[in-house]
Amino acid sequence: MVESYLSEEFHVPHKHPSEDALRNWRKAVTLVKNHRRRFRHVADLKRRSLHNDRLSEIKDSLRVTFLAMRAALRFIDAGHSANHHPEEAKASDFHNDPDKLASMVQNYHVKILRSLGGVKGVAEAVQVNIDEGVKSTELTSRQETYGANKYTEKPSKSFFMFVWEALHDLTLIILMVCGVVSIGVGLATEGFPDGLYDGLGILLSILLVVTVTAVSDYRQSLQFKDLDKEKKKISCQVTRDGCRKKVSIYDLVVGDIVHLSIGDQVPADGIFISGYSLLIDESSLTGESEAVHIDEKKPFILGGTKVQDGSAKMLVAAVGTRTEWGKLMETLSDEGETETPLQVKLNGVATIIGKIGLVFAVLTFLVLIVRFLVDKAMRNDFSSWTMSDALSILDYFATAVTIIVVAVPEGLPLAVTLSLAFAMKKLMDDKALVRHLSACETMGSSTCICTDKTGTLTTNHMVVDKIWVSGQTQVVKERVPLHENVSTVLLQCIFECTGSEVVKGANGQTSILGTPTESAILEFGLLLGGDFGAVRSEITLLKMEPFNSKKKNMSVITRLPNGQIRAFCKGASEIVLQICDKIIDESLEPVEMTEEKAKAVTKVINEFADQALRTLCLAYVDVEGEFDMQKDIPAFGYTLIAVVGIKDPLRPGVNEAVKTCLDAGITVRMVTGDNINTARAIAKECGILTNGVAIEGPEFRNKTDQEKRRLAPLIQVMARSSPTDKLELVKNLRALSEVVAVTGDGTNDAPALHESDIGFAMGIAGTEVAKEQADVIVMDDDFATIVKVAKWGRAVYINIQKFVQFQLTVNIVALMINFVSACITGSAPLTAVQLLWVNLIMDTLGALALATEPPNDGLMKRQPVLRTESFITKTMWRNIIGQSVYQMAILFVLNFAGKPILNLHGDNATAILNTFIFNTFVFCQVFNEVNSRDINEINIFRGMLSSWVFIGVMFSTVVFQIIIVEFLGTFASTVPLDWDLWLLSIAIGFVSMPIAVVLKCIPVEKPHDGYVRLAGGPEENV
């Protein structure tokens, strides 16, 4: 109803909204009481624009500098430096001089580096052994000498800043002026202390409102601060004390040896030590999209850039604000989080209701003034004006302003932020780090989840379960008996063709650092009796092409101890099998790969896959003569050594989590790089594959656009998929109006994460590039955590609906009772102080009580909310109108006929009646707040005791109401009530509960609260 009057400006996209869309809705918000508070949790577009302009300037400057330096490098490399003598530099010049070190890296001073003796000379200058790394005992002294890897951040707001912002409410400022004037006029007419009470009551009420508001906002800011800390937790691999370990990037020091791999963010400025096929994406610094190849000739790596391909070791040369990235981060300010669609929509609703309230406030004031003037004229007293008349007019004005305070629902959009902040905090405890506010809101509407298999549905604790070698399949329980010829080449392939390492910790225990798949194969190699260190020391690694999701394999080329050049390849079984033309069979010698033998191997692969084993093939090829390092590693002619079957068990609880999604109307689709048979087996095991389609990525990729569009909603499993296939699937599903959540962990998953409605990156297996593009980071990589996000997303939506229903009921009743009473009797039954208390109940306290309720299991028994669905549903309007009619009927009867009904007599009968009306009105809101806990269901008490915030707000409201009525009468214009009137107030308020039951039995056109109930779904637990 109200939403139908919203202009187009209040409908913004949930992801990547344009600057114009954000600017337009701000212009459309014409009635704001407190601009600072209302727009605190939305993006500061002006600051964002300045931020982007400054970022562009810095990038342009850096790009020009870097291009000039690289041109100079090419000039030097081309041999044009005959007349340019190398700049003499000594290691001692750089010792304890962090600025010189930083300048050398940032200015690409290769000549200085060469004169120092390369990276080893720099290591000598900073007193570190490249093999051993920094000693832990030196960390503090190195931070003092070279600086810490941190930049100065903007200090967070103090509590008093929130008090100051709360005081910027225009209506409260006007009321403060009224209060001060009232004190002045009161003292002049009534003397001290009686003349103080009215004005002081207003000022004390404002103080209470400001304090409660500031406390709520401050606590909310602390929640966001905790979330920001979590977002900035980035770790990296370093060598320290001779051991490889994981540390926070903020703990890095100059001299650290950092290990870089695909998807990592470079944590500081450094110098290349060694590595393979290292490509660095410098677009975050320079804006250049073309990746830069890093090697011994171009050894400088800048912090803030990202590893696009390859792997390397780097010596840290500059940290913190001595790096270009640190300087950049320090200059840029926080421009705020982009607002969510629900925040924008409720800003529009608040604007419409506020305009209505403003009209009623003006009309109320005019009616009161006209009646006052008519009454004065009828008494022939028009020519005589006293201070008492001025005080009456001031009271009328204060009442009108307070009606505006109540009528403008400033708390509506702020309640969204409160609810989202609360949900984000709880989700952080549940191992889900929400990076963008809108993600939590959008997840409540998700209709499908495209999930990875490995590590998300499975445990990611892999072990080699079976191996096919020399024509035989063997179960790996203990050491597998192999012939020496086969064992030697197999161990060479396992220990050389890997991006992982076997290391010994400080306690002497052996551990494996690397991906779960690599770790499983290395562990198998150790089980065979292999010695990782011995094999690596005997064989020289010449070149490596690391694994990536496009090729689905990795390969290396090496020189054996006898001088033979040998390449090894490991990867997806079908892909590696295709490049093999020989095989080591039962004869233990390489023989030709006949069609019959290829079919036999394929049969083995399928058998392993049908048992839900992940299959990999290992192969080698000997290269004649010397290997040209400028050429690629051989792509054909390999000899198949073995097929490995790796077991990765399902995570506990995955079946239940998938079933919960299906019950909630959320389709789960598995998108994996694994073999189609392995994918099918796992999908069936966890309940994903029922009667849908299982397809391979290349097959989907080669279909026409129309075929893709028709097939996309039927797909339940996509195997052997590339990141491009995943992106295509997401695009086609979104084109069919699906709200798509996507999981990803690799660098190449970034486009799909960006394109999706909600992107989930894995916290353990995920790369920094994937995390940067994601909306939510799943800290434990568990699919069940994604389901929790969906549950909380639905809870946020429902909680805001509850709060809106409650607040609109209070708005309608407060406006009508004061307006009608002013028209008929010439006075408003609720004073400014009382209305301020009511505003506090329905705004800040109401939001705390209703917008922070935890989710219940019933939320996942309903279909997702439709994006086209009206937020304020017909069911809500039924409840709002029903409760408003009841409350207004009671209050009007009391207002116009309360004295005879309550048998009130004497001088203070009017004061008692007005106090009773105020008390009854408040208790109607208390019980209606309980009613609002569930929009549809009759049982409103389910789960109430588990919501300690709700219980605390209810208790505080009742206690403070007692204090106001019984002890603060001189300030709040109340008098103490007898116990029978107290009981009657509570009873009238309580009657709203059976009325709510009756209302919920009245059918409306669409009997749901934004979610479509599943056919045959249970009605309990909702």
Short mmCIF file of C-alpha atoms in Angstrom, two decimals, residues 521-907:
data_model
loop_
_atom_site.label_atom_id
_atom_site.label_comp_id
_atom_site.label_asym_id
_atom_site.label_seq_id
_atom_site.Cartn_x
_atom_site.Cartn_y
_atom_site.Cartn_z
CA ILE A 521 50.07 -37.51 -2.87
CA LEU A 522 53.19 -36.42 -0.96
CA GLU A 523 51.99 -38.38 2.06
CA PHE A 524 51.60 -41.42 -0.19
CA GLY A 525 55.16 -40.89 -1.46
CA LEU A 526 56.45 -40.85 2.10
CA LEU A 527 54.41 -44.01 2.81
CA LEU A 528 56.25 -45.70 -0.09
CA GLY A 529 59.48 -45.01 1.78
CA GLY A 530 60.52 -42.04 -0.32
CA ASP A 531 62.85 -39.32 1.01
CA PHE A 532 61.57 -35.90 -0.15
CA GLY A 533 64.77 -34.05 0.71
CA ALA A 534 67.06 -36.61 -0.93
CA VAL A 535 65.10 -36.70 -4.21
CA ARG A 536 64.88 -32.88 -4.38
CA SER A 537 68.62 -32.48 -3.71
CA GLU A 538 69.62 -35.05 -6.36
CA ILE A 539 67.38 -33.68 -9.11
CA THR A 540 67.63 -30.13 -10.44
CA LEU A 541 64.34 -28.39 -11.16
CA LEU A 542 64.67 -26.37 -14.38
CA LYS A 543 61.16 -25.05 -14.97
CA MET A 544 57.67 -25.36 -13.53
CA GLU A 545 54.19 -24.69 -14.89
CA PRO A 546 51.97 -24.64 -11.79
CA PHE A 547 48.50 -26.16 -11.71
CA ASN A 548 45.63 -23.93 -12.73
CA SER A 549 41.94 -24.59 -13.26
CA LYS A 550 42.11 -24.00 -17.01
CA LYS A 551 44.78 -26.60 -17.85
CA LYS A 552 43.78 -28.88 -14.96
CA ASN A 553 47.35 -30.16 -14.71
CA MET A 554 50.84 -29.10 -13.66
CA SER A 555 54.18 -30.01 -15.17
CA VAL A 556 57.87 -29.60 -14.40
CA ILE A 557 61.07 -30.26 -16.29
CA THR A 558 64.15 -31.48 -14.43
CA ARG A 559 67.72 -32.67 -14.84
CA LEU A 560 68.36 -36.11 -13.29
CA PRO A 561 71.69 -36.92 -11.55
CA ASN A 562 72.91 -38.67 -14.76
CA GLY A 563 72.23 -35.50 -16.80
CA GLN A 564 69.04 -36.81 -18.43
CA ILE A 565 66.36 -34.12 -18.97
CA ARG A 566 62.99 -35.45 -17.80
CA ALA A 567 59.57 -33.77 -17.64
CA PHE A 568 56.83 -34.85 -15.24
CA CYS A 569 53.11 -34.14 -15.48
CA LYS A 570 50.29 -34.61 -12.97
CA GLY A 571 46.63 -33.70 -13.25
CA ALA A 572 43.06 -34.58 -14.22
CA SER A 573 43.08 -38.22 -15.29
CA GLU A 574 41.37 -37.89 -18.72
CA ILE A 575 43.50 -34.87 -19.67
CA VAL A 576 46.85 -36.43 -18.73
CA LEU A 577 45.83 -39.73 -20.36
CA GLN A 578 45.28 -37.88 -23.66
CA ILE A 579 48.92 -36.68 -23.75
CA CYS A 580 50.36 -40.15 -23.08
CA ASP A 581 51.47 -42.41 -25.93
CA LYS A 582 53.20 -44.94 -23.68
CA ILE A 583 52.44 -46.74 -20.46
CA ILE A 584 54.33 -48.73 -17.84
CA ASP A 585 52.42 -52.00 -17.82
CA GLU A 586 52.85 -55.43 -16.22
CA SER A 587 56.23 -55.78 -17.90
CA LEU A 588 57.47 -52.86 -15.74
CA GLU A 589 58.76 -51.21 -18.92
CA PRO A 590 57.33 -48.40 -21.05
CA VAL A 591 55.27 -49.84 -23.90
CA GLU A 592 53.06 -48.26 -26.56
CA MET A 593 49.66 -46.99 -25.37
CA THR A 594 47.37 -49.04 -27.58
CA GLU A 595 43.67 -48.34 -27.87
CA GLU A 596 43.00 -51.44 -25.80
CA LYS A 597 45.34 -50.27 -23.01
CA ALA A 598 43.82 -46.77 -23.08
CA LYS A 599 40.35 -48.30 -22.67
CA ALA A 600 41.61 -50.40 -19.75
CA VAL A 601 43.01 -47.28 -18.05
CA THR A 602 39.75 -45.39 -18.71
CA LYS A 603 37.84 -48.28 -17.15
CA VAL A 604 40.05 -48.05 -14.04
CA ILE A 605 39.48 -44.27 -13.88
CA ASN A 606 35.71 -44.76 -14.09
CA GLU A 607 35.77 -47.50 -11.45
CA PHE A 608 37.66 -45.21 -9.06
CA ALA A 609 35.30 -42.33 -9.87
CA ASP A 610 32.19 -44.47 -9.27
CA GLN A 611 33.54 -45.09 -5.77
CA ALA A 612 33.61 -41.29 -5.25
CA LEU A 613 37.41 -41.20 -5.54
CA ARG A 614 39.13 -38.21 -7.09
CA THR A 615 41.38 -39.49 -9.87
CA LEU A 616 44.75 -38.14 -11.00
CA CYS A 617 47.27 -39.49 -13.51
CA LEU A 618 51.06 -39.20 -13.15
CA ALA A 619 53.29 -39.33 -16.21
CA TYR A 620 56.80 -38.53 -17.45
CA VAL A 621 58.72 -37.98 -20.69
CA ASP A 622 62.47 -37.98 -21.33
CA VAL A 623 63.74 -35.08 -23.46
CA GLU A 624 66.68 -35.55 -25.79
CA GLY A 625 69.59 -33.13 -25.44
CA GLU A 626 69.46 -29.88 -23.52
CA PHE A 627 66.22 -28.05 -22.74
CA ASP A 628 65.71 -24.52 -24.06
CA MET A 629 64.34 -22.52 -21.10
CA GLN A 630 62.52 -20.19 -23.49
CA LYS A 631 60.33 -23.03 -24.70
CA ASP A 632 57.31 -24.57 -23.03
CA ILE A 633 57.46 -27.86 -21.21
CA PRO A 634 56.54 -30.75 -23.58
CA ALA A 635 52.78 -31.15 -23.99
CA PHE A 636 52.74 -34.64 -25.59
CA GLY A 637 54.63 -37.93 -25.72
CA TYR A 638 54.35 -38.82 -22.03
CA THR A 639 54.54 -42.24 -20.43
CA LEU A 640 51.76 -43.03 -17.95
CA ILE A 641 53.14 -44.15 -14.58
CA ALA A 642 50.05 -44.51 -12.39
CA VAL A 643 46.42 -43.60 -11.74
CA VAL A 644 45.80 -42.40 -8.19
CA GLY A 645 42.40 -42.55 -6.46
CA ILE A 646 42.10 -39.98 -3.67
CA LYS A 647 39.41 -40.25 -1.03
CA ASP A 648 37.81 -37.06 0.30
CA PRO A 649 34.93 -37.94 2.66
CA LEU A 650 31.76 -35.87 2.89
CA ARG A 651 31.64 -33.34 5.70
CA PRO A 652 29.50 -34.34 8.66
CA GLY A 653 26.11 -32.66 8.37
CA VAL A 654 26.28 -31.98 4.62
CA ASN A 655 23.30 -34.23 3.88
CA GLU A 656 21.21 -32.38 6.46
CA ALA A 657 22.36 -28.99 5.14
CA VAL A 658 21.46 -29.92 1.54
CA LYS A 659 18.06 -31.23 2.69
CA THR A 660 17.47 -27.97 4.60
CA CYS A 661 18.15 -26.03 1.38
CA LEU A 662 15.78 -28.18 -0.65
CA ASP A 663 13.08 -27.80 2.04
CA ALA A 664 13.61 -24.03 1.84
CA GLY A 665 13.10 -23.98 -1.92
CA ILE A 666 16.82 -23.43 -2.61
CA THR A 667 18.28 -25.59 -5.40
CA VAL A 668 21.82 -26.83 -4.76
CA ARG A 669 24.06 -27.30 -7.81
CA MET A 670 27.50 -28.89 -7.62
CA VAL A 671 30.08 -27.28 -9.91
CA THR A 672 33.38 -29.15 -9.80
CA GLY A 673 36.51 -29.79 -11.82
CA ASP A 674 36.34 -33.50 -10.99
CA ASN A 675 35.53 -36.43 -13.24
CA ILE A 676 31.81 -36.71 -14.11
CA ASN A 677 31.53 -40.12 -12.40
CA THR A 678 33.18 -38.88 -9.20
CA ALA A 679 30.90 -35.84 -9.23
CA ARG A 680 27.79 -37.99 -9.72
CA ALA A 681 28.75 -40.34 -6.90
CA ILE A 682 29.38 -37.50 -4.43
CA ALA A 683 26.24 -35.61 -5.54
CA LYS A 684 24.06 -38.66 -4.99
CA GLU A 685 25.68 -39.35 -1.64
CA CYS A 686 24.89 -35.87 -0.31
CA GLY A 687 21.42 -35.63 -1.88
CA ILE A 688 22.14 -33.02 -4.57
CA LEU A 689 21.60 -35.23 -7.63
CA THR A 690 18.01 -36.44 -7.64
CA ASN A 691 16.26 -36.31 -11.01
CA GLY A 692 18.23 -33.47 -12.55
CA VAL A 693 20.98 -33.27 -15.17
CA ALA A 694 24.66 -34.08 -14.66
CA ILE A 695 26.76 -32.55 -17.43
CA GLU A 696 30.40 -31.81 -18.20
CA GLY A 697 31.58 -28.22 -18.56
CA PRO A 698 32.85 -28.53 -22.16
CA GLU A 699 29.52 -30.00 -23.27
CA PHE A 700 27.59 -27.09 -21.70
CA ARG A 701 30.10 -24.61 -23.10
CA ASN A 702 29.57 -25.79 -26.68
CA LYS A 703 25.79 -25.43 -26.64
CA THR A 704 23.93 -22.48 -28.17
CA ASP A 705 22.65 -19.64 -25.99
CA GLN A 706 19.09 -20.92 -26.28
CA GLU A 707 20.11 -24.44 -25.28
CA LYS A 708 22.09 -23.10 -22.32
CA ARG A 709 19.10 -21.06 -21.15
CA ARG A 710 16.82 -24.11 -21.40
CA LEU A 711 19.31 -26.47 -19.75
CA ALA A 712 20.62 -24.25 -16.92
CA PRO A 713 17.69 -24.70 -14.47
CA LEU A 714 17.81 -28.50 -14.96
CA ILE A 715 21.51 -28.85 -14.14
CA GLN A 716 22.30 -30.32 -10.71
CA VAL A 717 25.91 -31.36 -11.38
CA MET A 718 28.50 -29.78 -13.66
CA ALA A 719 31.75 -31.75 -13.80
CA ARG A 720 35.10 -30.96 -15.41
CA SER A 721 34.00 -27.34 -15.35
CA SER A 722 36.31 -24.41 -15.90
CA PRO A 723 35.78 -20.99 -14.24
CA THR A 724 34.33 -19.83 -17.58
CA ASP A 725 31.74 -22.62 -17.45
CA LYS A 726 30.78 -21.60 -13.93
CA LEU A 727 30.43 -17.98 -15.04
CA GLU A 728 28.23 -19.00 -17.99
CA LEU A 729 25.99 -21.07 -15.72
CA VAL A 730 25.60 -18.14 -13.28
CA LYS A 731 24.75 -15.70 -16.09
CA ASN A 732 22.11 -18.02 -17.54
CA LEU A 733 20.51 -18.69 -14.16
CA ARG A 734 20.37 -14.97 -13.32
CA ALA A 735 18.80 -14.30 -16.73
CA LEU A 736 15.99 -16.62 -15.60
CA SER A 737 15.40 -14.39 -12.52
CA GLU A 738 17.13 -16.81 -10.17
CA VAL A 739 18.90 -15.28 -7.15
CA VAL A 740 22.23 -17.09 -7.37
CA ALA A 741 24.76 -17.74 -4.63
CA VAL A 742 28.16 -19.02 -5.81
CA THR A 743 31.13 -20.49 -3.95
CA GLY A 744 34.69 -20.13 -5.18
CA ASP A 745 38.25 -20.45 -3.93
CA GLY A 746 40.57 -19.89 -6.88
CA THR A 747 41.77 -16.76 -8.62
CA ASN A 748 39.84 -17.73 -11.76
CA ASP A 749 36.60 -17.96 -9.76
CA ALA A 750 36.64 -14.17 -9.27
CA PRO A 751 34.47 -13.37 -12.35
CA ALA A 752 31.74 -15.81 -11.25
CA LEU A 753 31.84 -14.45 -7.69
CA HIS A 754 31.54 -10.92 -9.06
CA GLU A 755 28.68 -11.83 -11.42
CA SER A 756 26.64 -13.74 -8.84
CA ASP A 757 24.04 -12.21 -6.54
CA ILE A 758 25.99 -13.46 -3.50
CA GLY A 759 29.59 -14.63 -3.78
CA PHE A 760 31.04 -16.98 -1.15
CA ALA A 761 34.82 -17.37 -0.93
CA MET A 762 36.46 -20.10 1.10
CA GLY A 763 38.42 -18.84 4.10
CA ILE A 764 40.87 -21.76 4.28
CA ALA A 765 41.34 -22.85 0.67
CA GLY A 766 40.42 -19.51 -0.92
CA THR A 767 42.93 -17.16 -2.50
CA GLU A 768 43.05 -13.47 -1.60
CA VAL A 769 41.81 -12.59 -5.09
CA ALA A 770 38.69 -14.73 -4.58
CA LYS A 771 38.10 -13.28 -1.10
CA GLU A 772 38.36 -9.74 -2.44
CA GLN A 773 35.58 -10.39 -4.97
CA ALA A 774 33.36 -12.26 -2.50
CA ASP A 775 30.46 -10.88 -0.45
CA VAL A 776 30.87 -13.50 2.28
CA ILE A 777 33.94 -15.44 3.40
CA VAL A 778 33.19 -18.93 4.75
CA MET A 779 35.88 -19.22 7.41
CA ASP A 780 35.56 -23.00 7.85
CA ASP A 781 34.88 -23.80 4.14
CA ASP A 782 31.76 -25.73 5.25
CA PHE A 783 28.58 -25.86 3.16
CA ALA A 784 26.50 -25.88 6.35
CA THR A 785 27.84 -22.38 7.10
CA ILE A 786 26.37 -21.13 3.79
CA VAL A 787 22.99 -22.47 4.89
CA LYS A 788 23.33 -20.51 8.16
CA VAL A 789 23.84 -17.32 6.13
CA ALA A 790 20.63 -18.06 4.20
CA LYS A 791 18.81 -18.63 7.49
CA TRP A 792 20.04 -15.34 8.97
CA GLY A 793 19.23 -13.53 5.72
CA ARG A 794 15.62 -14.65 6.03
CA ALA A 795 15.61 -13.73 9.72
CA VAL A 796 16.75 -10.17 8.89
CA TYR A 797 13.90 -9.73 6.40
CA ILE A 798 11.25 -11.11 8.77
CA ASN A 799 12.61 -9.14 11.75
CA ILE A 800 12.40 -5.86 9.86
CA GLN A 801 8.83 -6.71 8.85
CA LYS A 802 7.97 -7.31 12.53
CA PHE A 803 9.47 -3.95 13.50
CA VAL A 804 7.70 -2.08 10.69
CA GLN A 805 4.35 -3.62 11.69
CA PHE A 806 4.90 -2.58 15.31
CA GLN A 807 6.09 0.95 14.52
CA LEU A 808 3.34 1.76 12.04
CA THR A 809 0.72 0.72 14.59
CA VAL A 810 2.18 3.12 17.18
CA ASN A 811 2.44 5.87 14.56
CA ILE A 812 -1.19 5.61 13.52
CA VAL A 813 -2.57 5.51 17.08
CA ALA A 814 -0.34 8.32 18.43
CA LEU A 815 -1.19 10.59 15.50
CA MET A 816 -4.93 9.97 15.57
CA ILE A 817 -5.42 10.19 19.35
CA ASN A 818 -3.65 13.54 19.60
CA PHE A 819 -5.19 14.99 16.44
CA VAL A 820 -8.79 13.95 17.13
CA SER A 821 -8.54 14.97 20.79
CA ALA A 822 -7.14 18.36 19.81
CA CYS A 823 -10.01 18.89 17.37
CA ILE A 824 -12.73 17.93 19.86
CA THR A 825 -11.45 18.92 23.32
CA GLY A 826 -8.82 21.53 22.48
CA SER A 827 -6.03 19.63 24.27
CA ALA A 828 -3.74 16.68 23.52
CA PRO A 829 -3.89 13.83 26.06
CA LEU A 830 -0.26 12.87 25.48
CA THR A 831 2.26 15.56 26.42
CA ALA A 832 5.60 16.21 24.75
CA VAL A 833 7.51 14.31 27.45
CA GLN A 834 5.15 11.32 27.19
CA LEU A 835 5.38 11.29 23.40
CA LEU A 836 9.19 11.35 23.61
CA TRP A 837 9.04 8.24 25.82
CA VAL A 838 6.62 6.56 23.38
CA ASN A 839 9.00 7.46 20.52
CA LEU A 840 11.87 5.81 22.40
CA ILE A 841 9.78 2.65 22.92
CA MET A 842 8.76 2.37 19.28
CA ASP A 843 12.03 3.50 17.72
CA THR A 844 15.34 2.52 19.34
CA LEU A 845 13.97 0.05 21.90
CA GLY A 846 11.52 -1.45 19.41
CA ALA A 847 14.30 -1.99 16.89
CA LEU A 848 16.50 -3.58 19.55
CA ALA A 849 13.69 -5.93 20.62
CA LEU A 850 12.34 -7.03 17.25
CA ALA A 851 15.15 -6.48 14.74
CA THR A 852 17.67 -8.61 16.63
CA GLU A 853 15.69 -11.80 17.16
CA PRO A 854 17.58 -14.99 16.21
CA PRO A 855 16.25 -17.18 13.37
CA ASN A 856 14.13 -20.27 13.94
CA ASP A 857 14.02 -23.50 11.97
CA GLY A 858 10.61 -22.64 10.54
CA LEU A 859 12.19 -19.96 8.34
CA MET A 860 13.78 -22.74 6.27
CA LYS A 861 10.41 -24.43 5.64
CA ARG A 862 9.31 -21.69 3.24
CA GLN A 863 10.06 -20.69 -0.31
CA PRO A 864 12.43 -17.73 -0.81
CA VAL A 865 10.89 -14.27 -0.80
CA LEU A 866 10.21 -12.93 -4.27
CA ARG A 867 11.99 -9.72 -5.26
CA THR A 868 8.73 -8.42 -6.66
CA GLU A 869 6.92 -9.06 -3.38
CA SER A 870 5.72 -6.02 -1.45
CA PHE A 871 7.69 -5.59 1.77
CA ILE A 872 4.67 -4.41 3.78
CA THR A 873 2.31 -7.29 3.01
CA LYS A 874 -1.48 -7.45 3.24
CA THR A 875 -1.08 -9.69 6.27
CA MET A 876 0.89 -6.93 8.00
CA TRP A 877 -1.74 -4.32 7.06
CA ARG A 878 -4.42 -6.58 8.52
CA ASN A 879 -2.55 -6.71 11.83
CA ILE A 880 -1.71 -3.00 11.82
CA ILE A 881 -5.26 -1.83 11.09
CA GLY A 882 -6.83 -4.32 13.51
CA GLN A 883 -4.61 -3.32 16.43
CA SER A 884 -4.87 0.38 15.61
CA VAL A 885 -8.68 0.25 15.57
CA TYR A 886 -8.75 -1.53 18.94
CA GLN A 887 -6.28 0.88 20.58
CA MET A 888 -7.97 3.99 19.16
CA ALA A 889 -11.41 2.77 20.26
CA ILE A 890 -10.20 2.21 23.82
CA LEU A 891 -8.28 5.50 24.01
CA PHE A 892 -11.10 7.58 22.48
CA VAL A 893 -13.61 6.11 24.91
CA LEU A 894 -11.29 6.85 27.82
CA ASN A 895 -10.50 10.33 26.53
CA PHE A 896 -14.14 11.41 26.09
CA ALA A 897 -15.93 9.31 28.69
CA GLY A 898 -13.18 8.11 30.98
CA LYS A 899 -14.18 9.98 34.13
CA PRO A 900 -17.63 8.46 34.56
CA ILE A 901 -16.46 5.03 33.42
CA LEU A 902 -13.59 5.03 35.92
CA ASN A 903 -15.66 6.87 38.51
CA LEU A 904 -13.11 9.66 38.83
CA HIS A 905 -13.98 12.79 40.83
CA GLY A 906 -12.19 15.68 42.41
CA ASP A 907 -9.62 18.24 41.36
#
